[in-house]
Amino acid sequence: QVRPVESGGGSVQAGGSLRLSCDGSTMTYITRMAWFRQALGNKREGAAAMVLDRGETYYDDSVQGRFTISYDKAKKTLYLQMNDLKPEDAGVYYCAARRGPYGTTWFDDQQYSYWGQGTQVTVSS
């Protein structure tokens, strides 16, 4: 099945770190990838995004300075390093990928072609 596959979620205490991975090896012609997240009862929101061939990145203000998005071209794997985690960072994290032209809006989920099933992140205070 053609879709990204996330891993690396878990439970940490506030101030801790996690690294999420997204295996994109089943997909082709991907130009942009992103991490979205959804807390219980909330709508899905963008956290970090990257244009793969340019290395251009974009972060939501809520994670700027704490999260780092990166991509290993050889492994076709997207990462999200999350440091200094806060309880409000908890939720299901989704990896998304855009096939084709770069697109115009970083966190418009309609601009992403493929979605993973998500990985749970729990942060205790």
XYZ file of N, CA, C and O in Angstrom:
500
model
N 0.851 -1.190 0.000
C 0.000 0.000 0.000
C 0.882 1.232 0.000
O 1.859 1.309 0.741
N 0.536 2.198 -0.803
C 1.338 3.401 -0.926
C 0.901 4.397 0.119
O -0.153 5.035 0.005
N 1.693 4.514 1.149
C 1.437 5.520 2.168
C 2.640 5.616 3.077
O 3.436 4.677 3.182
N 2.808 6.738 3.766
C 3.903 6.845 4.726
C 3.572 6.049 5.984
O 2.403 5.868 6.327
N 4.616 5.585 6.665
C 4.440 4.793 7.876
C 5.231 5.440 9.005
O 6.466 5.515 8.947
N 4.520 5.871 10.035
C 5.155 6.532 11.158
C 5.583 5.531 12.221
O 4.988 4.461 12.367
N 6.587 5.945 12.991
C 7.012 5.180 14.159
C 7.707 6.136 15.123
O 8.034 7.269 14.743
N 7.914 5.672 16.341
C 8.688 6.450 17.288
C 7.895 7.153 18.361
O 8.466 7.799 19.245
N 6.579 7.048 18.315
C 5.789 7.672 19.361
C 5.983 6.959 20.691
O 6.587 5.893 20.768
N 5.469 7.569 21.747
C 5.592 6.962 23.066
C 5.175 7.931 24.150
O 4.551 8.956 23.871
N 5.542 7.581 25.361
C 5.195 8.400 26.515
C 6.451 8.960 27.152
O 7.413 8.216 27.391
N 6.427 10.254 27.430
C 7.563 10.902 28.078
C 7.029 11.894 29.114
O 5.870 12.296 29.052
N 7.917 12.305 29.993
C 7.565 13.362 30.930
C 7.854 14.711 30.285
O 8.666 14.819 29.360
N 7.197 15.726 30.783
C 7.436 17.075 30.283
C 8.931 17.394 30.370
O 9.578 17.058 31.360
N 9.438 18.015 29.312
C 10.862 18.308 29.226
C 11.664 17.249 28.507
O 12.828 17.468 28.181
N 11.052 16.109 28.261
C 11.746 15.023 27.588
C 11.751 15.167 26.086
O 11.271 16.162 25.525
N 12.307 14.153 25.413
C 12.463 14.178 23.965
C 11.960 12.885 23.331
O 11.988 11.826 23.964
N 11.549 13.000 22.098
C 11.198 11.855 21.274
C 11.617 12.167 19.844
O 11.650 13.328 19.435
N 11.887 11.111 19.078
C 12.136 11.289 17.654
C 11.171 10.411 16.875
O 11.170 9.183 17.045
N 10.393 11.039 16.042
C 9.466 10.324 15.177
C 10.119 10.063 13.828
O 10.905 10.875 13.343
N 9.769 8.948 13.237
C 10.254 8.601 11.905
C 9.076 8.345 10.987
O 8.022 7.891 11.435
N 9.278 8.625 9.727
C 8.237 8.387 8.724
C 8.883 7.751 7.501
O 9.664 8.394 6.788
N 8.566 6.510 7.269
C 9.117 5.768 6.139
C 8.311 6.107 4.897
O 7.123 5.775 4.812
N 8.965 6.736 3.941
C 8.292 7.135 2.707
C 8.715 6.313 1.506
O 8.534 6.754 0.363
N 9.276 5.124 1.728
C 9.864 4.345 0.638
C 8.864 3.821 -0.381
O 9.253 3.443 -1.484
N 7.591 3.776 -0.037
C 6.604 3.261 -0.994
C 6.116 4.335 -1.954
O 5.382 4.028 -2.896
N 6.513 5.564 -1.728
C 5.966 6.688 -2.496
C 6.992 7.218 -3.498
O 8.192 7.138 -3.270
N 6.486 7.781 -4.587
C 7.364 8.369 -5.609
C 6.928 9.797 -5.911
O 5.785 10.172 -5.656
N 7.870 10.576 -6.465
C 7.617 11.961 -6.899
C 7.106 12.831 -5.760
O 6.280 13.717 -5.952
N 7.614 12.567 -4.558
C 7.231 13.352 -3.396
C 8.088 14.609 -3.328
O 9.322 14.533 -3.351
N 7.453 15.771 -3.230
C 8.195 17.026 -3.195
C 8.189 17.659 -1.809
O 9.098 18.400 -1.460
N 7.157 17.386 -1.056
C 7.058 18.021 0.260
C 6.453 17.029 1.244
O 5.549 16.274 0.896
N 6.961 17.063 2.462
C 6.432 16.226 3.533
C 6.240 17.071 4.779
O 6.882 18.117 4.942
N 5.370 16.591 5.633
C 5.057 17.374 6.825
C 4.627 16.472 7.959
O 4.237 15.315 7.748
N 4.702 17.021 9.144
C 4.140 16.392 10.339
C 2.953 17.237 10.800
O 3.086 18.443 11.014
N 1.834 16.561 10.937
C 0.648 17.160 11.522
C 0.398 16.471 12.860
O 0.877 15.376 13.108
N -0.401 17.091 13.692
C -0.760 16.466 14.955
C -2.193 16.809 15.313
O -2.723 17.844 14.896
N -2.762 15.916 16.103
C -4.155 16.098 16.511
C -4.312 15.668 17.955
O -4.151 14.487 18.277
N -4.622 16.625 18.798
C -4.916 16.328 20.191
C -6.374 15.893 20.302
O -7.211 16.248 19.471
N -6.671 15.145 21.339
C -8.025 14.636 21.534
C -9.013 15.787 21.597
O -8.847 16.721 22.379
N -10.024 15.720 20.737
C -11.047 16.747 20.727
C -10.722 17.970 19.901
O -11.547 18.876 19.782
N -9.509 17.999 19.361
C -9.092 19.158 18.556
C -8.980 18.781 17.088
O -8.922 17.614 16.730
N -8.926 19.784 16.253
C -8.713 19.521 14.835
C -7.233 19.283 14.572
O -6.369 19.672 15.355
N -6.959 18.634 13.472
C -5.574 18.364 13.079
C -4.887 19.673 12.671
O -5.470 20.501 11.971
N -3.646 19.817 13.099
C -2.900 21.042 12.801
C -1.475 20.702 12.384
O -0.926 19.669 12.772
N -0.889 21.576 11.582
C 0.465 21.352 11.132
C 1.475 21.715 12.201
O 1.290 22.679 12.939
N 2.551 20.931 12.266
C 3.616 21.204 13.218
C 4.906 21.601 12.498
O 5.554 22.586 12.859
N 5.288 20.831 11.488
C 6.522 21.110 10.759
C 6.414 20.558 9.350
O 5.735 19.553 9.132
N 7.076 21.214 8.404
C 7.014 20.784 7.009
C 8.351 21.042 6.327
O 9.148 21.873 6.790
N 8.561 20.343 5.220
C 9.840 20.453 4.539
C 9.686 20.219 3.046
O 8.989 19.283 2.639
N 10.320 21.070 2.249
C 10.444 20.820 0.813
C 11.705 19.985 0.654
O 12.798 20.434 0.996
N 11.576 18.789 0.156
C 12.646 17.804 0.265
C 13.898 18.174 -0.527
O 15.010 18.075 0.006
N 13.775 18.597 -1.749
C 14.989 18.823 -2.536
C 15.659 20.144 -2.202
O 16.861 20.308 -2.431
N 14.923 21.074 -1.633
C 15.504 22.367 -1.258
C 15.996 22.380 0.177
O 16.777 23.233 0.557
N 15.470 21.481 0.993
C 15.775 21.508 2.409
C 15.090 22.633 3.150
O 15.386 22.894 4.320
N 14.163 23.276 2.491
C 13.432 24.390 3.102
C 12.468 23.834 4.142
O 11.754 22.866 3.893
N 12.440 24.469 5.315
C 11.592 23.985 6.401
C 10.694 25.095 6.925
O 10.985 26.293 6.764
N 9.624 24.665 7.557
C 8.678 25.614 8.149
C 8.100 24.988 9.400
O 7.800 23.789 9.424
N 7.950 25.811 10.452
C 7.437 25.325 11.726
C 6.279 26.179 12.210
O 6.280 27.401 12.034
N 5.361 25.518 12.861
C 4.343 26.264 13.574
C 5.004 26.988 14.745
O 5.971 26.481 15.337
N 4.476 28.146 15.100
C 5.072 28.916 16.196
C 5.147 28.118 17.496
O 6.067 28.313 18.299
N 4.199 27.229 17.706
C 4.136 26.498 18.969
C 5.285 25.510 19.147
O 5.558 25.078 20.266
N 5.962 25.143 18.051
C 7.053 24.169 18.144
C 8.397 24.753 17.732
O 9.431 24.093 17.882
N 8.379 25.966 17.207
C 9.615 26.602 16.751
C 10.654 26.620 17.863
O 10.372 26.997 18.993
N 11.863 26.170 17.540
C 12.938 26.152 18.519
C 13.013 24.893 19.351
O 14.014 24.640 20.030
N 11.979 24.081 19.309
C 11.970 22.825 20.081
C 11.956 21.602 19.179
O 12.496 20.556 19.533
N 11.318 21.705 18.031
C 11.207 20.586 17.090
C 12.104 20.845 15.883
O 12.272 21.989 15.453
N 12.629 19.753 15.335
C 13.438 19.841 14.123
C 12.999 18.772 13.142
O 12.999 17.583 13.485
N 12.649 19.200 11.941
C 12.273 18.266 10.890
C 13.488 18.040 9.999
O 14.251 18.981 9.714
N 13.674 16.784 9.565
C 14.805 16.474 8.695
C 14.438 15.306 7.794
O 13.442 14.603 8.044
N 15.268 15.107 6.758
C 14.961 14.055 5.777
C 16.234 13.368 5.355
O 17.235 14.027 5.036
N 16.196 12.045 5.388
C 17.305 11.226 4.901
C 16.929 10.737 3.516
O 16.073 9.842 3.376
N 17.551 11.315 2.498
C 17.187 11.003 1.121
C 17.464 9.543 0.782
O 16.679 8.895 0.097
N 18.580 9.007 1.268
C 18.934 7.622 0.951
C 17.922 6.643 1.523
O 17.605 5.622 0.913
N 17.415 6.951 2.683
C 16.437 6.068 3.337
C 15.006 6.470 3.029
O 14.078 5.765 3.425
N 14.823 7.598 2.366
C 13.482 8.120 2.089
C 12.671 8.183 3.385
O 11.502 7.787 3.433
N 13.306 8.672 4.399
C 12.677 8.729 5.715
C 12.692 10.148 6.256
O 13.725 10.818 6.232
N 11.551 10.583 6.726
C 11.379 11.887 7.354
C 11.438 11.718 8.859
O 10.931 10.724 9.388
N 12.055 12.682 9.526
C 12.169 12.625 10.978
C 11.584 13.882 11.603
O 11.528 14.934 10.977
N 11.193 13.736 12.855
C 10.826 14.891 13.666
C 11.451 14.698 15.037
O 11.012 13.844 15.801
N 12.482 15.475 15.301
C 13.099 15.472 16.620
C 12.349 16.457 17.494
O 12.263 17.645 17.163
N 11.817 15.958 18.596
C 11.015 16.793 19.487
C 11.707 16.879 20.834
O 11.881 15.855 21.516
N 12.104 18.078 21.198
C 12.771 18.317 22.474
C 11.913 19.201 23.357
O 11.023 19.901 22.879
N 12.223 19.173 24.643
C 11.501 20.001 25.614
C 9.988 19.849 25.442
O 9.250 20.844 25.323
N 9.541 18.633 25.406
C 8.127 18.366 25.166
C 7.263 18.896 26.288
O 7.644 18.858 27.476
N 6.084 19.370 25.914
C 5.123 19.926 26.855
C 3.838 19.106 26.801
O 3.556 18.473 25.772
N 3.044 19.130 27.850
C 1.776 18.376 27.819
C 0.906 18.749 26.624
O 0.210 17.882 26.072
N 0.958 19.991 26.195
C 0.146 20.411 25.047
C 0.662 19.867 23.714
O 0.004 20.030 22.688
N 1.831 19.227 23.706
C 2.330 18.581 22.502
C 1.727 17.184 22.300
O 1.914 16.567 21.247
N 1.035 16.692 23.283
C 0.480 15.342 23.211
C -0.580 15.232 22.120
O -1.310 16.177 21.851
N -0.647 14.055 21.523
C -1.633 13.808 20.491
C -1.160 12.749 19.526
O -0.112 12.128 19.741
N -1.926 12.555 18.474
C -1.520 11.648 17.416
C -0.786 12.458 16.356
O -1.296 13.474 15.885
N 0.392 11.992 16.005
C 1.212 12.677 15.003
C 1.115 11.928 13.683
O 1.341 10.708 13.634
N 0.816 12.672 12.642
C 0.644 12.105 11.307
C 1.721 12.621 10.366
O 2.027 13.817 10.358
N 2.214 11.733 9.564
C 3.130 12.105 8.493
C 2.327 12.258 7.210
O 1.464 11.427 6.905
N 2.598 13.321 6.477
C 1.885 13.583 5.224
C 2.898 13.860 4.116
O 3.969 14.409 4.368
N 2.517 13.487 2.896
C 3.414 13.669 1.763
C 2.651 14.228 0.572
O 1.518 13.816 0.309
N 3.314 15.141 -0.134
C 2.701 15.743 -1.316
C 3.395 15.225 -2.559
O 4.629 15.282 -2.656
N 2.620 14.774 -3.501
C 3.148 14.264 -4.767
C 2.960 15.318 -5.845
O 1.876 15.872 -5.990
N 4.032 15.638 -6.545
C 3.904 16.579 -7.638
C 4.403 17.963 -7.268
O 5.301 18.117 -6.435
N 3.829 19.012 -7.848
C 4.302 20.387 -7.612
C 4.354 20.735 -6.127
O 3.636 20.169 -5.312
N 5.201 21.721 -5.810
C 5.480 22.020 -4.417
C 4.260 22.431 -3.612
O 4.185 22.178 -2.410
N 3.303 23.094 -4.250
C 2.159 23.581 -3.506
C 2.391 24.976 -2.982
O 3.479 25.548 -3.117
N 1.356 25.544 -2.380
C 1.411 26.947 -1.995
C 1.268 27.205 -0.500
O 1.653 28.264 -0.029
N 0.710 26.259 0.223
C 0.439 26.487 1.647
C 1.008 25.338 2.458
O 0.694 24.192 2.213
N 1.820 25.674 3.434
C 2.538 24.644 4.180
C 1.609 23.665 4.892
O 1.822 22.467 4.838
N 0.602 24.186 5.572
C -0.198 23.334 6.448
C -1.656 23.188 5.998
O -2.531 22.933 6.817
N -1.895 23.339 4.710
C -3.214 23.036 4.170
C -3.250 21.541 3.909
O -2.625 21.046 2.965
N -4.000 20.804 4.718
C -3.934 19.346 4.576
C -4.520 18.866 3.257
O -4.249 17.736 2.836
N -5.282 19.704 2.574
C -5.811 19.332 1.265
C -4.702 19.237 0.218
O -4.905 18.648 -0.857
N -3.542 19.809 0.500
C -2.441 19.807 -0.454
C -1.531 18.594 -0.306
O -0.533 18.486 -1.008
N -1.892 17.689 0.575
C -1.069 16.493 0.776
C -1.781 15.266 0.214
O -2.980 15.087 0.433
N -1.000 14.461 -0.493
C -1.563 13.339 -1.242
C -1.692 12.074 -0.412
O -2.590 11.268 -0.643
N -0.753 11.877 0.490
C -0.713 10.639 1.266
C -0.629 10.951 2.759
O 0.052 11.890 3.160
N -1.255 10.086 3.524
C -1.256 10.233 4.978
C -0.958 8.902 5.638
O -1.445 7.853 5.193
N -0.159 8.972 6.715
C 0.067 7.783 7.517
C -1.065 7.584 8.501
O -1.982 8.404 8.594
N -0.969 6.499 9.247
C -2.021 6.178 10.202
C -1.817 6.858 11.549
O -2.714 6.835 12.397
N -0.645 7.426 11.746
C -0.397 8.183 12.958
C 0.331 7.400 14.032
O 0.266 6.163 14.074
N 1.001 8.138 14.892
C 1.674 7.545 16.040
C 1.369 8.412 17.262
O 1.371 9.641 17.175
N 1.113 7.770 18.376
C 0.658 8.473 19.577
C 1.842 9.029 20.368
O 2.827 8.321 20.616
N 1.713 10.265 20.778
C 2.693 10.906 21.676
C 1.950 11.344 22.935
O 0.948 12.057 22.857
N 2.443 10.894 24.066
C 1.851 11.244 25.360
C 2.904 11.958 26.187
O 4.031 11.472 26.317
N 2.531 13.103 26.753
C 3.466 13.878 27.571
C 2.809 14.128 28.920
O 1.760 14.763 29.010
N 3.440 13.636 29.968
C 2.893 13.803 31.305
C 3.589 14.959 32.019
O 4.784 15.194 31.841
N 2.803 15.642 32.835
C 3.362 16.814 33.540
C 3.985 16.416 34.858
O 3.839 15.296 35.332
